[in-house]
Amino acid sequence: MLMRTDPFRDLDRVFQQMTSAAALPAGMPIDAYRKGDEFVIHFDLPGITPDALDLSVEKNVLTLKAERKRPEHDGEWIVRERPQGTFTRTIFLGDSLDTDKLEATYADGVLTVRLPVAEKAKPRRIEVTNNASSQTAIDTRSVESSDGDLVGAAAKN
């Protein structure tokens, strides 16, 4: 059973509320990484139902809104630390991602968003050709002019 009063815990809670809780929004922690030809984002959203999620993308901005409601009960609150309300997270995406092919799945309180890398942004091999056949060669052999002088002549091969 939880203790109803703990003066040190109460002081700690008041201190956190005065310093960090007011300055920082309620958290929606994420992990993001690139795996091969896709970009993956995992959002931790425990206690949020899938119908309380609103995921949108406009241009290169991914926005997630989630709402967690406080459970109803008939008893008296002893401790209320779990955040509630509406949470929003905005992520700016690079031009190299194909937002038209975004996929999102939700399981066990984790929303996973997958964005493929756009074809134009994938590394590709460029073939280098040899244009040796179109080069002009200069013939530096000397030829005799009609008056008997030696003159340099240029000829294409």
Coordinates of N, CA, C and O in Angstrom, one line a residue:
M1 N 0.8 -1.2 0.0 CA 0.0 0.0 0.0 C 0.9 1.2 0.0 O 2.0 1.2 0.6
L2 N 0.4 2.3 -0.7 CA 1.2 3.5 -0.7 C 1.0 4.3 0.5 O -0.1 4.3 1.1
M3 N 2.0 5.0 1.0 CA 1.9 5.9 2.1 C 1.1 7.2 1.7 O 1.3 7.7 0.6
R4 N 0.2 7.6 2.5 CA -0.6 8.8 2.1 C 0.2 10.1 2.2 O 0.1 11.0 1.4
T5 N 1.1 10.2 3.2 CA 1.9 11.4 3.3 C 3.4 11.0 3.4 O 3.8 10.1 4.2
D6 N 4.2 11.6 2.6 CA 5.6 11.5 2.7 C 6.2 12.9 2.5 O 6.2 13.4 1.3
P7 N 6.6 13.6 3.5 CA 6.9 15.0 3.4 C 8.1 15.3 2.4 O 8.1 16.3 1.6
F8 N 9.0 14.3 2.3 CA 10.1 14.5 1.4 C 9.6 14.4 -0.1 O 10.1 15.1 -1.0
R9 N 8.8 13.4 -0.3 CA 8.3 13.2 -1.6 C 7.4 14.4 -2.1 O 7.4 14.8 -3.2
D10 N 6.6 14.9 -1.1 CA 5.8 16.1 -1.4 C 6.6 17.3 -1.8 O 6.3 18.0 -2.7
L11 N 7.7 17.5 -1.0 CA 8.6 18.6 -1.3 C 9.3 18.4 -2.7 O 9.4 19.4 -3.5
D12 N 9.7 17.2 -3.0 CA 10.3 16.9 -4.3 C 9.3 17.2 -5.4 O 9.7 17.8 -6.4
R13 N 8.1 16.8 -5.2 CA 7.1 16.9 -6.3 C 6.8 18.4 -6.5 O 6.7 18.9 -7.6
V14 N 6.7 19.2 -5.4 CA 6.4 20.7 -5.6 C 7.6 21.3 -6.3 O 7.4 22.2 -7.1
F15 N 8.8 20.9 -5.9 CA 10.0 21.5 -6.6 C 10.0 21.2 -8.1 O 10.3 22.0 -8.9
Q16 N 9.7 19.9 -8.4 CA 9.7 19.6 -9.9 C 8.6 20.4 -10.6 O 8.8 20.8 -11.7
Q17 N 7.5 20.6 -10.0 CA 6.4 21.3 -10.6 C 6.8 22.8 -10.8 O 6.4 23.4 -11.8
M18 N 7.5 23.3 -9.9 CA 7.9 24.7 -10.0 C 9.0 24.9 -11.0 O 9.1 26.0 -11.6
T19 N 9.9 24.0 -11.1 CA 11.1 24.2 -12.0 C 10.9 23.6 -13.3 O 10.9 24.3 -14.3
S20 N 10.8 22.3 -13.4 CA 10.9 21.7 -14.7 C 9.5 21.4 -15.4 O 9.4 21.6 -16.6
A21 N 8.5 21.1 -14.7 CA 7.2 20.7 -15.2 C 6.6 21.9 -16.0 O 6.0 21.7 -17.0
A22 N 6.8 23.1 -15.4 CA 6.2 24.2 -16.1 C 7.0 24.7 -17.3 O 6.5 25.2 -18.3
A23 N 8.3 24.4 -17.3 CA 9.2 24.9 -18.4 C 9.2 23.9 -19.5 O 9.3 24.3 -20.7
L24 N 8.9 22.6 -19.3 CA 9.0 21.6 -20.3 C 7.6 21.0 -20.6 O 6.9 20.7 -19.6
P25 N 7.3 20.8 -21.8 CA 6.0 20.1 -22.1 C 6.1 18.6 -21.7 O 7.2 18.1 -21.6
A26 N 4.9 18.0 -21.5 CA 4.9 16.6 -21.2 C 5.6 15.8 -22.3 O 5.4 16.1 -23.4
G27 N 6.3 14.8 -21.9 CA 7.1 14.1 -22.8 C 6.4 13.2 -23.8 O 5.4 12.6 -23.4
M28 N 7.0 13.1 -24.9 CA 6.6 12.0 -25.9 C 7.9 11.6 -26.5 O 8.3 12.0 -27.5
P29 N 8.6 10.7 -25.7 CA 10.0 10.3 -26.1 C 10.0 9.6 -27.5 O 9.0 8.8 -27.8
I30 N 11.0 9.8 -28.2 CA 11.1 9.1 -29.5 C 12.5 8.5 -29.7 O 13.5 8.9 -29.1
D31 N 12.6 7.6 -30.6 CA 13.9 7.1 -31.2 C 13.7 7.2 -32.7 O 12.6 6.9 -33.2
A32 N 14.7 7.7 -33.4 CA 14.7 7.8 -34.8 C 16.0 7.3 -35.4 O 17.1 7.6 -34.8
Y33 N 16.0 6.6 -36.5 CA 17.2 6.1 -37.1 C 16.9 5.8 -38.6 O 15.8 5.7 -39.0
R34 N 18.0 5.6 -39.3 CA 17.9 5.2 -40.7 C 18.3 3.7 -40.8 O 19.3 3.4 -40.3
K35 N 17.5 3.0 -41.5 CA 17.8 1.5 -41.6 C 17.7 1.2 -43.1 O 16.5 1.1 -43.7
G36 N 18.8 1.1 -43.8 CA 18.8 0.8 -45.2 C 18.2 2.0 -46.0 O 18.6 3.1 -45.9
D37 N 17.1 1.7 -46.7 CA 16.5 2.8 -47.5 C 15.2 3.3 -46.9 O 14.3 3.8 -47.6
E38 N 15.1 3.3 -45.5 CA 14.0 3.9 -44.9 C 14.4 4.6 -43.6 O 15.4 4.3 -43.0
F39 N 13.6 5.5 -43.2 CA 13.8 6.3 -41.9 C 12.7 5.9 -41.0 O 11.5 5.8 -41.4
V40 N 13.1 5.5 -39.8 CA 12.1 4.9 -38.8 C 12.1 5.8 -37.6 O 13.1 6.2 -37.0
I41 N 10.8 6.1 -37.1 CA 10.6 6.8 -35.8 C 9.7 6.0 -34.9 O 8.7 5.5 -35.4
H42 N 10.1 5.8 -33.7 CA 9.3 5.2 -32.7 C 8.9 6.2 -31.6 O 9.8 6.9 -31.1
F43 N 7.6 6.3 -31.4 CA 7.0 7.3 -30.4 C 6.5 6.4 -29.2 O 5.7 5.5 -29.4
D44 N 6.9 6.7 -28.0 CA 6.4 6.1 -26.8 C 5.1 6.8 -26.4 O 5.2 8.0 -26.0
L45 N 4.0 6.0 -26.4 CA 2.7 6.6 -26.1 C 1.9 5.7 -25.2 O 0.8 5.2 -25.5
P46 N 2.4 5.3 -24.0 CA 1.7 4.4 -23.1 C 0.4 4.9 -22.7 O 0.3 6.1 -22.4
G47 N -0.6 4.0 -22.6 CA -1.9 4.4 -22.1 C -2.8 5.2 -23.1 O -3.8 5.7 -22.7
I48 N -2.3 5.4 -24.3 CA -3.1 6.1 -25.3 C -3.7 5.1 -26.3 O -3.0 4.2 -26.8
T49 N -5.0 5.3 -26.6 CA -5.6 4.4 -27.5 C -5.4 4.8 -28.9 O -5.2 6.0 -29.2
P50 N -5.4 3.9 -29.9 CA -5.1 4.3 -31.3 C -6.1 5.4 -31.8 O -5.7 6.2 -32.6
D51 N -7.3 5.4 -31.4 CA -8.3 6.4 -31.9 C -8.0 7.8 -31.3 O -8.6 8.8 -31.8
A52 N -7.1 7.9 -30.3 CA -6.7 9.2 -29.7 C -5.5 9.7 -30.4 O -4.9 10.7 -29.9
L53 N -5.0 9.1 -31.5 CA -3.8 9.6 -32.2 C -4.2 10.3 -33.5 O -5.1 9.9 -34.2
D54 N -3.5 11.4 -33.7 CA -3.7 12.2 -35.0 C -2.4 12.4 -35.6 O -1.6 13.2 -35.1
L55 N -2.1 11.7 -36.7 CA -0.8 11.8 -37.3 C -1.0 12.5 -38.7 O -1.8 12.1 -39.5
S56 N -0.2 13.6 -38.9 CA -0.4 14.3 -40.2 C 1.0 14.7 -40.7 O 2.0 14.8 -40.0
V57 N 1.1 14.9 -42.0 CA 2.3 15.3 -42.7 C 1.9 16.4 -43.7 O 1.0 16.2 -44.5
E58 N 2.6 17.5 -43.6 CA 2.3 18.6 -44.6 C 3.7 19.1 -45.0 O 4.5 19.6 -44.2
K59 N 3.9 19.1 -46.3 CA 5.2 19.4 -46.9 C 6.3 18.5 -46.2 O 6.2 17.3 -46.3
N60 N 7.2 19.0 -45.4 CA 8.2 18.2 -44.8 C 8.1 18.3 -43.3 O 9.1 18.2 -42.5
V61 N 6.9 18.5 -42.8 CA 6.6 18.5 -41.3 C 5.7 17.4 -40.9 O 4.5 17.3 -41.4
L62 N 6.2 16.5 -40.0 CA 5.4 15.5 -39.5 C 4.9 15.9 -38.1 O 5.7 16.3 -37.3
T63 N 3.5 15.8 -37.9 CA 3.0 16.3 -36.6 C 2.2 15.1 -36.0 O 1.3 14.5 -36.7
L64 N 2.4 14.8 -34.7 CA 1.7 13.8 -34.0 C 1.0 14.5 -32.8 O 1.7 15.2 -32.0
K65 N -0.3 14.3 -32.7 CA -1.1 14.7 -31.6 C -1.7 13.5 -30.9 O -2.2 12.6 -31.6
A66 N -1.6 13.4 -29.6 CA -2.1 12.3 -28.9 C -2.8 12.8 -27.6 O -2.3 13.8 -27.0
E67 N -3.9 12.2 -27.2 CA -4.6 12.6 -26.0 C -4.7 11.5 -25.0 O -5.1 10.4 -25.4
R68 N -4.3 11.7 -23.8 CA -4.5 10.8 -22.7 C -5.4 11.4 -21.7 O -5.2 12.4 -21.1
K69 N -6.5 10.6 -21.4 CA -7.5 11.1 -20.5 C -7.3 10.4 -19.1 O -6.8 9.2 -19.1
R70 N -7.5 11.1 -18.1 CA -7.4 10.5 -16.7 C -8.5 9.5 -16.5 O -9.7 9.8 -16.8
P71 N -8.2 8.3 -16.1 CA -9.2 7.3 -15.8 C -10.2 7.8 -14.7 O -9.8 8.4 -13.8
E72 N -11.5 7.5 -15.0 CA -12.5 7.8 -14.0 C -12.5 6.7 -12.9 O -12.2 5.6 -13.1
H73 N -12.7 7.2 -11.6 CA -12.8 6.3 -10.5 C -13.6 6.9 -9.4 O -13.8 8.2 -9.4
D74 N -14.1 6.1 -8.5 CA -14.9 6.6 -7.4 C -14.1 7.0 -6.1 O -14.7 7.5 -5.2
G75 N -12.8 6.6 -6.1 CA -12.0 6.8 -4.9 C -11.4 8.1 -4.8 O -11.6 9.0 -5.6
E76 N -10.5 8.3 -3.8 CA -9.8 9.5 -3.6 C -8.3 9.3 -4.1 O -7.7 8.3 -3.9
W77 N -7.8 10.3 -4.8 CA -6.5 10.2 -5.4 C -5.4 10.2 -4.3 O -5.5 11.1 -3.3
I78 N -4.5 9.3 -4.3 CA -3.4 9.3 -3.4 C -2.2 9.9 -4.0 O -1.5 10.8 -3.4
V79 N -1.9 9.5 -5.3 CA -0.8 10.1 -6.1 C -1.3 10.3 -7.5 O -1.9 9.4 -8.0
R80 N -1.0 11.4 -8.1 CA -1.4 11.7 -9.5 C -0.2 12.3 -10.2 O 0.0 13.5 -10.2
E81 N 0.7 11.4 -10.8 CA 1.9 11.8 -11.4 C 1.9 11.6 -12.9 O 2.7 12.2 -13.6
R82 N 1.0 10.7 -13.4 CA 1.0 10.4 -14.8 C 0.5 11.6 -15.6 O -0.6 12.1 -15.2
P83 N 1.2 12.0 -16.6 CA 0.7 13.2 -17.4 C -0.6 12.9 -18.1 O -0.8 11.7 -18.6
Q84 N -1.4 13.9 -18.3 CA -2.7 13.7 -19.0 C -2.9 14.9 -19.9 O -2.2 15.9 -19.7
G85 N -3.8 14.8 -20.8 CA -4.1 15.9 -21.7 C -3.6 15.6 -23.1 O -3.5 14.5 -23.5
T86 N -3.4 16.7 -23.9 CA -3.1 16.6 -25.3 C -1.6 16.8 -25.4 O -1.1 17.8 -24.9
F87 N -0.9 15.9 -26.1 CA 0.5 16.0 -26.3 C 0.8 16.2 -27.8 O 0.1 15.5 -28.7
T88 N 1.7 17.0 -28.2 CA 2.0 17.3 -29.6 C 3.5 17.2 -29.8 O 4.3 17.7 -29.0
R89 N 3.9 16.5 -30.9 CA 5.3 16.4 -31.3 C 5.4 16.7 -32.8 O 4.7 16.2 -33.6
T90 N 6.3 17.7 -33.1 CA 6.5 18.0 -34.5 C 7.9 17.7 -34.9 O 8.9 18.0 -34.2
I91 N 8.1 17.0 -36.0 CA 9.4 16.6 -36.5 C 9.6 17.2 -37.9 O 8.7 17.0 -38.8
F92 N 10.7 17.9 -38.2 CA 11.0 18.4 -39.5 C 11.7 17.4 -40.3 O 12.8 16.9 -39.8
L93 N 11.2 17.0 -41.4 CA 11.8 15.9 -42.3 C 12.6 16.6 -43.4 O 12.3 17.6 -43.9
G94 N 13.6 15.9 -43.8 CA 14.4 16.3 -44.9 C 13.8 16.1 -46.2 O 12.8 15.3 -46.4
D95 N 14.2 16.7 -47.3 CA 13.7 16.6 -48.6 C 14.0 15.2 -49.2 O 13.4 14.8 -50.2
S96 N 14.9 14.5 -48.6 CA 15.2 13.1 -49.1 C 14.3 12.0 -48.8 O 14.5 10.9 -49.2
L97 N 13.2 12.3 -48.0 CA 12.2 11.3 -47.6 C 10.9 11.4 -48.5 O 10.5 12.5 -48.8
D98 N 10.4 10.3 -48.8 CA 9.1 10.2 -49.6 C 7.9 10.2 -48.7 O 7.5 9.1 -48.3
T99 N 7.4 11.3 -48.3 CA 6.3 11.4 -47.4 C 5.0 10.8 -48.0 O 4.1 10.5 -47.2
D100 N 4.9 10.7 -49.3 CA 3.7 10.1 -49.9 C 3.6 8.6 -49.6 O 2.5 8.0 -49.7
K101 N 4.7 7.9 -49.2 CA 4.7 6.5 -48.9 C 4.9 6.2 -47.4 O 5.3 5.2 -47.0
L102 N 4.5 7.2 -46.5 CA 4.6 7.0 -45.1 C 3.7 5.9 -44.6 O 2.6 5.8 -45.1
E103 N 4.2 5.1 -43.7 CA 3.4 4.0 -43.1 C 3.5 4.2 -41.6 O 4.6 4.5 -41.0
A104 N 2.4 3.9 -40.9 CA 2.4 4.0 -39.4 C 1.7 2.8 -38.8 O 0.6 2.4 -39.3
T105 N 2.3 2.2 -37.8 CA 1.6 1.1 -37.0 C 1.7 1.4 -35.6 O 2.6 2.1 -35.1
Y106 N 0.7 0.9 -34.8 CA 0.7 1.2 -33.4 C 0.5 -0.2 -32.6 O -0.5 -0.9 -32.9
A107 N 1.4 -0.5 -31.7 CA 1.3 -1.7 -31.0 C 2.0 -1.5 -29.6 O 3.1 -0.9 -29.6
D108 N 1.4 -2.0 -28.6 CA 2.0 -2.0 -27.2 C 2.4 -0.6 -26.8 O 3.4 -0.5 -26.1
G109 N 1.6 0.4 -27.1 CA 1.9 1.7 -26.7 C 3.1 2.4 -27.5 O 3.6 3.5 -27.0
V110 N 3.5 1.8 -28.6 CA 4.5 2.4 -29.4 C 4.0 2.6 -30.8 O 3.6 1.7 -31.5
L111 N 4.1 3.9 -31.3 CA 3.7 4.2 -32.6 C 5.0 4.2 -33.5 O 6.0 4.9 -33.1
T112 N 5.0 3.4 -34.5 CA 6.2 3.3 -35.4 C 5.8 3.9 -36.8 O 4.8 3.5 -37.4
V113 N 6.6 4.9 -37.2 CA 6.4 5.6 -38.5 C 7.6 5.2 -39.3 O 8.7 5.3 -38.9
R114 N 7.3 4.8 -40.6 CA 8.3 4.4 -41.5 C 8.2 5.3 -42.8 O 7.1 5.4 -43.3
L115 N 9.3 5.9 -43.1 CA 9.3 6.8 -44.3 C 10.4 6.3 -45.2 O 11.6 6.3 -44.8
P116 N 10.1 5.9 -46.5 CA 11.2 5.5 -47.4 C 12.0 6.7 -47.9 O 11.5 7.8 -48.0
V117 N 13.2 6.4 -48.2 CA 14.1 7.4 -48.7 C 13.7 7.6 -50.2 O 13.4 6.6 -50.9
A118 N 13.5 8.8 -50.7 CA 13.1 9.1 -52.0 C 14.1 8.5 -53.0 O 15.3 8.5 -52.8
E119 N 13.6 8.1 -54.2 CA 14.4 7.5 -55.2 C 15.5 8.5 -55.6 O 16.7 8.1 -55.8
K120 N 15.2 9.8 -55.7 CA 16.2 10.8 -56.1 C 17.3 11.0 -55.1 O 18.3 11.5 -55.4
A121 N 17.0 10.6 -53.9 CA 18.0 10.8 -52.8 C 18.9 9.5 -52.5 O 19.8 9.6 -51.8
K122 N 18.5 8.4 -53.1 CA 19.3 7.2 -52.9 C 20.6 7.3 -53.6 O 20.7 7.8 -54.7
P123 N 21.7 6.7 -53.1 CA 22.9 6.7 -53.8 C 22.8 5.9 -55.0 O 22.1 4.9 -55.1
R124 N 23.4 6.3 -56.1 CA 23.4 5.6 -57.3 C 24.8 5.7 -58.0 O 25.5 6.6 -57.8
R125 N 25.0 4.7 -58.8 CA 26.3 4.6 -59.5 C 26.2 5.3 -60.8 O 25.2 5.1 -61.6
I126 N 27.1 6.2 -61.1 CA 27.1 7.0 -62.4 C 28.2 6.4 -63.3 O 29.3 6.2 -62.9
E127 N 27.8 6.0 -64.5 CA 28.7 5.4 -65.5 C 29.5 6.5 -66.1 O 29.0 7.6 -66.5
V128 N 30.8 6.3 -66.1 CA 31.7 7.3 -66.8 C 32.1 6.7 -68.1 O 32.6 5.6 -68.2
T129 N 31.9 7.5 -69.2 CA 32.2 7.0 -70.5 C 33.5 7.6 -71.0 O 33.9 8.7 -70.6
N130 N 34.1 6.9 -72.0 CA 35.4 7.4 -72.6 C 35.0 7.9 -73.9 O 34.6 7.2 -74.8
N131 N 35.3 9.2 -74.1 CA 35.0 9.9 -75.4 C 36.3 10.0 -76.3 O 36.5 10.9 -77.0
A132 N 37.1 9.0 -76.3 CA 38.4 9.0 -77.0 C 38.2 9.1 -78.5 O 39.0 9.7 -79.2
S133 N 37.1 8.6 -79.0 CA 36.9 8.6 -80.5 C 36.6 9.9 -81.0 O 36.7 10.2 -82.2
S134 N 36.1 10.9 -80.2 CA 35.8 12.2 -80.7 C 36.9 13.2 -80.6 O 36.8 14.4 -80.9
Q135 N 38.1 12.8 -80.1 CA 39.2 13.7 -79.9 C 39.9 14.0 -81.2 O 39.9 13.1 -82.1
T136 N 40.4 15.1 -81.4 CA 41.1 15.6 -82.6 C 42.6 15.4 -82.4 O 43.1 15.9 -81.4
A137 N 43.2 14.7 -83.3 CA 44.7 14.6 -83.3 C 45.3 15.6 -84.2 O 44.8 15.9 -85.3
I138 N 46.4 16.2 -83.9 CA 47.1 17.1 -84.7 C 48.4 16.5 -85.3 O 49.2 15.9 -84.5
D139 N 48.5 16.5 -86.6 CA 49.7 16.0 -87.3 C 50.7 17.1 -87.4 O 50.5 18.1 -88.0
T140 N 51.8 16.9 -86.8 CA 52.9 18.0 -86.8 C 54.0 17.7 -87.8 O 55.0 18.3 -87.8
R141 N 53.7 16.8 -88.8 CA 54.7 16.6 -89.8 C 54.9 17.8 -90.7 O 53.9 18.6 -91.0
S142 N 56.0 18.1 -91.1 CA 56.3 19.2 -92.0 C 56.0 18.8 -93.4 O 56.3 17.7 -93.9
V143 N 55.5 19.8 -94.2 CA 55.3 19.6 -95.6 C 56.0 20.7 -96.4 O 56.2 21.8 -95.8
E144 N 56.2 20.5 -97.6 CA 56.9 21.5 -98.4 C 55.9 22.3 -99.2 O 54.9 21.8 -99.7
S145 N 56.0 23.6 -99.1 CA 55.1 24.5 -99.8 C 55.5 24.5 -101.3 O 56.6 24.0 -101.7
S146 N 54.7 25.2 -102.2 CA 55.0 25.3 -103.6 C 56.3 26.0 -103.9 O 56.9 25.8 -105.0
D147 N 56.8 26.9 -103.0 CA 58.0 27.6 -103.3 C 59.2 26.9 -102.7 O 60.3 27.4 -102.7
G148 N 59.0 25.7 -102.0 CA 60.1 25.0 -101.5 C 60.4 25.2 -100.0 O 61.3 24.6 -99.5
D149 N 59.6 26.1 -99.3 CA 59.8 26.3 -97.9 C 59.1 25.2 -97.1 O 58.1 24.6 -97.5
L150 N 59.7 24.8 -95.9 CA 59.0 23.9 -95.0 C 58.0 24.6 -94.2 O 58.2 25.6 -93.6
V151 N 56.8 24.0 -94.2 CA 55.7 24.6 -93.5 C 55.0 23.5 -92.6 O 54.9 22.4 -93.1
G152 N 54.7 23.9 -91.3 CA 54.0 22.9 -90.5 C 52.6 22.8 -90.9 O 51.9 23.7 -91.3
A153 N 52.1 21.6 -91.0 CA 50.7 21.3 -91.4 C 49.9 20.6 -90.3 O 50.5 19.8 -89.6
A154 N 48.7 20.9 -90.2 CA 47.8 20.2 -89.3 C 46.8 19.4 -90.0 O 46.3 19.8 -91.0
A155 N 46.6 18.1 -89.6 CA 45.7 17.3 -90.3 C 44.9 16.5 -89.2 O 45.5 16.1 -88.2
K156 N 43.6 16.3 -89.5 CA 42.8 15.5 -88.6 C 43.0 14.0 -88.9 O 43.0 13.6 -90.1
N157 N 43.1 13.2 -87.9 CA 43.1 11.7 -88.1 C 41.7 11.2 -88.0 O 40.9 11.5 -87.3

